[in-house]
Short mmCIF file of N, CA and C in Angstrom, two decimals:
data_model
loop_
_atom_site.label_atom_id
_atom_site.label_comp_id
_atom_site.label_asym_id
_atom_site.label_seq_id
_atom_site.Cartn_x
_atom_site.Cartn_y
_atom_site.Cartn_z
N GLN A 9 112.89 90.53 91.07
CA GLN A 9 112.41 90.44 92.44
C GLN A 9 112.83 91.62 93.31
N VAL A 10 113.62 92.53 92.72
CA VAL A 10 113.97 93.75 93.45
C VAL A 10 112.73 94.62 93.56
N GLN A 11 112.47 95.12 94.75
CA GLN A 11 111.33 95.98 94.98
C GLN A 11 111.68 97.11 95.93
N LEU A 12 111.19 98.30 95.60
CA LEU A 12 111.20 99.44 96.49
C LEU A 12 109.77 99.97 96.52
N VAL A 13 109.14 99.90 97.67
CA VAL A 13 107.73 100.25 97.78
C VAL A 13 107.57 101.41 98.75
N GLU A 14 107.18 102.56 98.21
CA GLU A 14 106.97 103.75 99.02
C GLU A 14 105.57 103.75 99.62
N SER A 15 105.44 104.35 100.78
CA SER A 15 104.14 104.53 101.41
C SER A 15 104.19 105.76 102.29
N GLY A 16 103.02 106.24 102.69
CA GLY A 16 102.92 107.36 103.61
C GLY A 16 102.48 108.66 102.98
N GLY A 17 102.33 108.70 101.68
CA GLY A 17 101.88 109.92 101.03
C GLY A 17 100.42 110.19 101.29
N GLY A 18 99.99 111.38 100.88
CA GLY A 18 98.61 111.78 101.06
C GLY A 18 98.47 113.28 101.11
N LEU A 19 97.29 113.73 101.53
CA LEU A 19 96.99 115.15 101.63
C LEU A 19 97.36 115.66 103.01
N VAL A 20 98.13 116.74 103.05
CA VAL A 20 98.60 117.35 104.29
C VAL A 20 98.34 118.84 104.24
N GLN A 21 97.95 119.43 105.36
CA GLN A 21 97.77 120.87 105.42
C GLN A 21 99.12 121.57 105.51
N PRO A 22 99.22 122.79 104.98
CA PRO A 22 100.46 123.55 105.14
C PRO A 22 100.85 123.64 106.61
N GLY A 23 102.13 123.45 106.88
CA GLY A 23 102.63 123.44 108.25
C GLY A 23 102.57 122.09 108.91
N GLY A 24 101.93 121.12 108.27
CA GLY A 24 101.79 119.80 108.83
C GLY A 24 103.01 118.92 108.60
N SER A 25 102.90 117.68 109.07
CA SER A 25 103.99 116.73 108.98
C SER A 25 103.52 115.42 108.35
N ARG A 26 104.48 114.71 107.80
CA ARG A 26 104.21 113.43 107.17
C ARG A 26 105.50 112.63 107.14
N GLN A 27 105.41 111.33 107.34
CA GLN A 27 106.58 110.47 107.21
C GLN A 27 106.37 109.48 106.08
N LEU A 28 107.31 109.47 105.13
CA LEU A 28 107.31 108.51 104.06
C LEU A 28 108.21 107.33 104.43
N SER A 29 107.82 106.15 103.98
CA SER A 29 108.61 104.95 104.18
C SER A 29 108.87 104.30 102.83
N CYS A 30 110.00 103.62 102.73
CA CYS A 30 110.34 102.87 101.53
C CYS A 30 110.88 101.52 101.97
N ALA A 31 110.12 100.48 101.69
CA ALA A 31 110.50 99.12 102.06
C ALA A 31 111.20 98.45 100.89
N ALA A 32 112.41 97.94 101.14
CA ALA A 32 113.24 97.35 100.10
C ALA A 32 113.31 95.84 100.25
N SER A 33 113.42 95.16 99.12
CA SER A 33 113.60 93.71 99.13
C SER A 33 114.29 93.28 97.84
N GLY A 34 114.91 92.11 97.87
CA GLY A 34 115.52 91.54 96.69
C GLY A 34 116.96 91.94 96.43
N PHE A 35 117.56 92.70 97.35
CA PHE A 35 118.96 93.08 97.23
C PHE A 35 119.51 93.37 98.61
N THR A 36 120.84 93.54 98.69
CA THR A 36 121.49 93.77 99.98
C THR A 36 121.36 95.24 100.34
N PHE A 37 120.29 95.55 101.04
CA PHE A 37 119.93 96.93 101.35
C PHE A 37 121.06 97.70 102.03
N SER A 38 121.74 97.08 102.98
CA SER A 38 122.76 97.77 103.76
C SER A 38 123.97 98.19 102.92
N SER A 39 124.12 97.65 101.73
CA SER A 39 125.25 97.99 100.86
C SER A 39 124.97 99.16 99.92
N TYR A 40 123.76 99.70 99.97
CA TYR A 40 123.35 100.75 99.07
C TYR A 40 123.12 102.07 99.77
N SER A 41 123.55 103.15 99.14
CA SER A 41 123.09 104.47 99.54
C SER A 41 121.64 104.62 99.10
N MET A 42 120.86 105.34 99.88
CA MET A 42 119.45 105.52 99.59
C MET A 42 119.15 106.99 99.36
N ARG A 43 118.28 107.25 98.40
CA ARG A 43 117.92 108.61 98.05
C ARG A 43 116.41 108.77 97.95
N TRP A 44 115.96 109.97 98.27
CA TRP A 44 114.60 110.39 97.98
C TRP A 44 114.65 111.48 96.92
N TYR A 45 113.90 111.29 95.85
CA TYR A 45 113.70 112.29 94.81
C TYR A 45 112.24 112.73 94.83
N ARG A 46 111.97 113.85 94.20
CA ARG A 46 110.59 114.25 93.99
C ARG A 46 110.44 114.93 92.64
N GLN A 47 109.23 114.87 92.11
CA GLN A 47 108.93 115.52 90.85
C GLN A 47 107.53 116.11 90.90
N ALA A 48 107.46 117.41 90.70
CA ALA A 48 106.19 118.11 90.64
C ALA A 48 105.75 118.25 89.19
N PRO A 49 104.45 118.41 88.93
CA PRO A 49 103.98 118.56 87.56
C PRO A 49 104.67 119.71 86.83
N GLY A 50 105.17 119.43 85.63
CA GLY A 50 105.82 120.45 84.83
C GLY A 50 107.23 120.80 85.26
N LYS A 51 107.76 120.11 86.25
CA LYS A 51 109.10 120.40 86.74
C LYS A 51 109.99 119.17 86.62
N GLU A 52 111.30 119.41 86.65
CA GLU A 52 112.26 118.32 86.58
C GLU A 52 112.36 117.60 87.91
N ARG A 53 112.74 116.34 87.85
CA ARG A 53 112.98 115.57 89.06
C ARG A 53 114.15 116.16 89.82
N GLU A 54 114.04 116.24 91.14
CA GLU A 54 115.12 116.77 91.94
C GLU A 54 115.44 115.84 93.10
N LEU A 55 116.71 115.80 93.45
CA LEU A 55 117.15 115.04 94.61
C LEU A 55 116.78 115.80 95.86
N VAL A 56 116.09 115.13 96.78
CA VAL A 56 115.66 115.75 98.02
C VAL A 56 116.62 115.45 99.15
N ALA A 57 116.98 114.18 99.31
CA ALA A 57 117.82 113.76 100.42
C ALA A 57 118.55 112.47 100.09
N GLN A 58 119.67 112.25 100.74
CA GLN A 58 120.46 111.05 100.56
C GLN A 58 121.02 110.59 101.89
N ILE A 59 121.09 109.29 102.08
CA ILE A 59 121.77 108.72 103.23
C ILE A 59 122.66 107.60 102.72
N THR A 60 123.93 107.62 103.13
CA THR A 60 124.91 106.69 102.60
C THR A 60 124.92 105.38 103.38
N THR A 61 125.67 104.43 102.86
CA THR A 61 125.98 103.22 103.60
C THR A 61 127.00 103.55 104.69
N GLY A 62 127.35 102.55 105.49
CA GLY A 62 128.40 102.72 106.48
C GLY A 62 128.03 103.71 107.57
N GLU A 63 128.64 104.90 107.51
CA GLU A 63 128.44 105.91 108.54
C GLU A 63 127.11 106.63 108.43
N SER A 64 126.35 106.36 107.39
CA SER A 64 125.03 106.96 107.18
C SER A 64 125.09 108.49 107.14
N SER A 65 126.04 109.00 106.40
CA SER A 65 126.11 110.44 106.18
C SER A 65 124.89 110.89 105.38
N THR A 66 124.42 112.11 105.65
CA THR A 66 123.21 112.60 105.01
C THR A 66 123.46 113.85 104.18
N TYR A 67 122.61 114.04 103.21
CA TYR A 67 122.61 115.22 102.35
C TYR A 67 121.17 115.65 102.15
N TYR A 68 120.94 116.98 102.11
CA TYR A 68 119.63 117.53 101.83
C TYR A 68 119.74 118.68 100.85
N THR A 69 118.78 118.78 99.96
CA THR A 69 118.71 119.95 99.12
C THR A 69 118.33 121.15 99.99
N GLU A 70 118.80 122.33 99.61
CA GLU A 70 118.67 123.50 100.46
C GLU A 70 117.23 123.81 100.85
N SER A 71 116.30 123.59 99.96
CA SER A 71 114.92 123.98 100.21
C SER A 71 114.24 123.15 101.31
N VAL A 72 114.79 121.98 101.64
CA VAL A 72 114.18 121.15 102.68
C VAL A 72 115.05 121.06 103.93
N LYS A 73 116.22 121.63 103.90
CA LYS A 73 117.14 121.54 105.02
C LYS A 73 116.51 122.15 106.27
N GLY A 74 116.58 121.40 107.36
CA GLY A 74 115.97 121.83 108.61
C GLY A 74 114.53 121.43 108.77
N ARG A 75 113.89 120.97 107.70
CA ARG A 75 112.49 120.54 107.75
C ARG A 75 112.34 119.04 107.54
N PHE A 76 113.18 118.46 106.69
CA PHE A 76 113.11 117.04 106.37
C PHE A 76 114.27 116.30 107.01
N THR A 77 114.03 115.04 107.35
CA THR A 77 115.07 114.18 107.90
C THR A 77 115.01 112.81 107.24
N ILE A 78 116.12 112.38 106.66
CA ILE A 78 116.21 111.04 106.09
C ILE A 78 116.88 110.13 107.11
N SER A 79 116.40 108.90 107.20
CA SER A 79 116.99 107.92 108.10
C SER A 79 116.82 106.53 107.50
N ARG A 80 117.56 105.57 108.03
CA ARG A 80 117.43 104.21 107.53
C ARG A 80 117.51 103.23 108.68
N ASP A 81 116.85 102.10 108.50
CA ASP A 81 116.89 101.01 109.46
C ASP A 81 117.28 99.77 108.67
N ASN A 82 118.55 99.41 108.72
CA ASN A 82 119.04 98.29 107.92
C ASN A 82 118.44 96.96 108.36
N ALA A 83 118.08 96.84 109.63
CA ALA A 83 117.46 95.62 110.12
C ALA A 83 116.08 95.42 109.51
N LYS A 84 115.42 96.51 109.14
CA LYS A 84 114.09 96.45 108.54
C LYS A 84 114.12 96.69 107.03
N ASN A 85 115.30 96.89 106.47
CA ASN A 85 115.43 97.18 105.03
C ASN A 85 114.52 98.33 104.61
N THR A 86 114.53 99.39 105.40
CA THR A 86 113.62 100.49 105.17
C THR A 86 114.33 101.83 105.31
N VAL A 87 114.01 102.75 104.42
CA VAL A 87 114.48 104.12 104.52
C VAL A 87 113.26 105.02 104.71
N TYR A 88 113.43 106.09 105.49
CA TYR A 88 112.34 106.98 105.85
C TYR A 88 112.66 108.41 105.44
N LEU A 89 111.61 109.18 105.23
CA LEU A 89 111.74 110.62 105.06
C LEU A 89 110.70 111.29 105.93
N GLN A 90 111.16 111.88 107.03
CA GLN A 90 110.28 112.64 107.91
C GLN A 90 110.19 114.06 107.38
N MET A 91 108.98 114.52 107.11
CA MET A 91 108.76 115.83 106.52
C MET A 91 107.95 116.69 107.49
N ASN A 92 108.52 117.79 107.93
CA ASN A 92 107.87 118.71 108.84
C ASN A 92 107.71 120.08 108.19
N SER A 93 106.85 120.89 108.76
CA SER A 93 106.62 122.26 108.27
C SER A 93 106.40 122.28 106.76
N LEU A 94 105.51 121.44 106.31
CA LEU A 94 105.29 121.28 104.87
C LEU A 94 104.68 122.52 104.24
N ARG A 95 105.09 122.77 103.02
CA ARG A 95 104.66 123.91 102.23
C ARG A 95 104.00 123.44 100.95
N PRO A 96 103.11 124.25 100.35
CA PRO A 96 102.50 123.85 99.08
C PRO A 96 103.52 123.48 98.01
N GLU A 97 104.66 124.14 97.99
CA GLU A 97 105.68 123.84 96.99
C GLU A 97 106.36 122.49 97.20
N ASP A 98 106.08 121.82 98.32
CA ASP A 98 106.56 120.47 98.53
C ASP A 98 105.70 119.43 97.82
N THR A 99 104.58 119.86 97.27
CA THR A 99 103.69 118.94 96.57
C THR A 99 104.40 118.31 95.39
N ALA A 100 104.42 116.98 95.35
CA ALA A 100 105.13 116.24 94.31
C ALA A 100 104.91 114.76 94.50
N VAL A 101 105.33 113.99 93.51
CA VAL A 101 105.47 112.56 93.68
C VAL A 101 106.87 112.30 94.22
N TYR A 102 106.95 111.58 95.32
CA TYR A 102 108.22 111.29 95.96
C TYR A 102 108.65 109.86 95.64
N TYR A 103 109.90 109.73 95.19
CA TYR A 103 110.45 108.45 94.77
C TYR A 103 111.62 108.03 95.65
N CYS A 104 111.65 106.78 96.00
CA CYS A 104 112.75 106.16 96.71
C CYS A 104 113.69 105.51 95.70
N SER A 105 115.01 105.61 95.92
CA SER A 105 115.97 105.04 95.00
C SER A 105 117.16 104.48 95.76
N ALA A 106 117.67 103.33 95.31
CA ALA A 106 118.84 102.68 95.89
C ALA A 106 120.00 102.81 94.91
N TRP A 107 121.18 103.22 95.42
CA TRP A 107 122.32 103.53 94.56
C TRP A 107 123.56 102.76 94.97
N ALA A 108 124.20 102.15 93.99
CA ALA A 108 125.50 101.51 94.15
C ALA A 108 126.28 101.73 92.86
N TYR A 109 127.53 101.29 92.85
CA TYR A 109 128.37 101.53 91.68
C TYR A 109 127.80 100.89 90.41
N LEU A 110 127.34 99.65 90.52
CA LEU A 110 126.87 98.92 89.35
C LEU A 110 125.35 98.82 89.24
N ARG A 111 124.65 99.18 90.30
CA ARG A 111 123.20 98.98 90.33
C ARG A 111 122.47 100.22 90.84
N ARG A 112 121.33 100.50 90.24
CA ARG A 112 120.42 101.53 90.70
C ARG A 112 118.99 101.03 90.56
N TYR A 113 118.22 101.19 91.63
CA TYR A 113 116.83 100.74 91.64
C TYR A 113 115.92 101.89 92.04
N TRP A 114 114.67 101.82 91.53
CA TRP A 114 113.70 102.89 91.76
C TRP A 114 112.36 102.32 92.19
N GLY A 115 111.68 103.04 93.07
CA GLY A 115 110.32 102.72 93.41
C GLY A 115 109.36 103.41 92.47
N GLN A 116 108.07 103.18 92.67
CA GLN A 116 107.04 103.74 91.81
C GLN A 116 106.55 105.10 92.25
N GLY A 117 106.86 105.50 93.45
CA GLY A 117 106.52 106.82 93.92
C GLY A 117 105.26 106.86 94.77
N THR A 118 105.17 107.90 95.58
CA THR A 118 103.98 108.16 96.38
C THR A 118 103.67 109.65 96.34
N GLN A 119 102.40 109.98 96.16
CA GLN A 119 101.98 111.37 96.00
C GLN A 119 101.86 112.06 97.35
N VAL A 120 102.47 113.23 97.45
CA VAL A 120 102.31 114.10 98.62
C VAL A 120 101.71 115.41 98.13
N THR A 121 100.57 115.77 98.68
CA THR A 121 99.90 117.01 98.32
C THR A 121 99.75 117.87 99.56
N VAL A 122 100.30 119.07 99.50
CA VAL A 122 100.24 120.01 100.62
C VAL A 122 99.28 121.13 100.24
N SER A 123 98.12 121.13 100.86
CA SER A 123 97.08 122.09 100.51
C SER A 123 96.08 122.19 101.64
N SER A 124 95.48 123.37 101.77
CA SER A 124 94.41 123.56 102.73
C SER A 124 93.05 123.29 102.11
#
């Protein structure tokens, strides 16, 4: 019954913006750190951003720093990824993941395509 459901993907023009959402259910969302990963065709999966439990400390991979913002709303059991100034190289399937010491959960992903 654990679910992570991503939404918000689609076709975006270079320089445009998009917000991804990940709705969680079936576990104690507030006790998990949340991560966004992405995977482009022919490339390895990479960690894009992370937000922790508690103080909600954030981490971003260098290529998205200053353009992407991860946030969470524990009352809504939802984590977000705001993406600005998008580039063609941001094109990928974006995955939401929940992390704890004993448990890790993954969503099915949402496609983001940055192209004119």
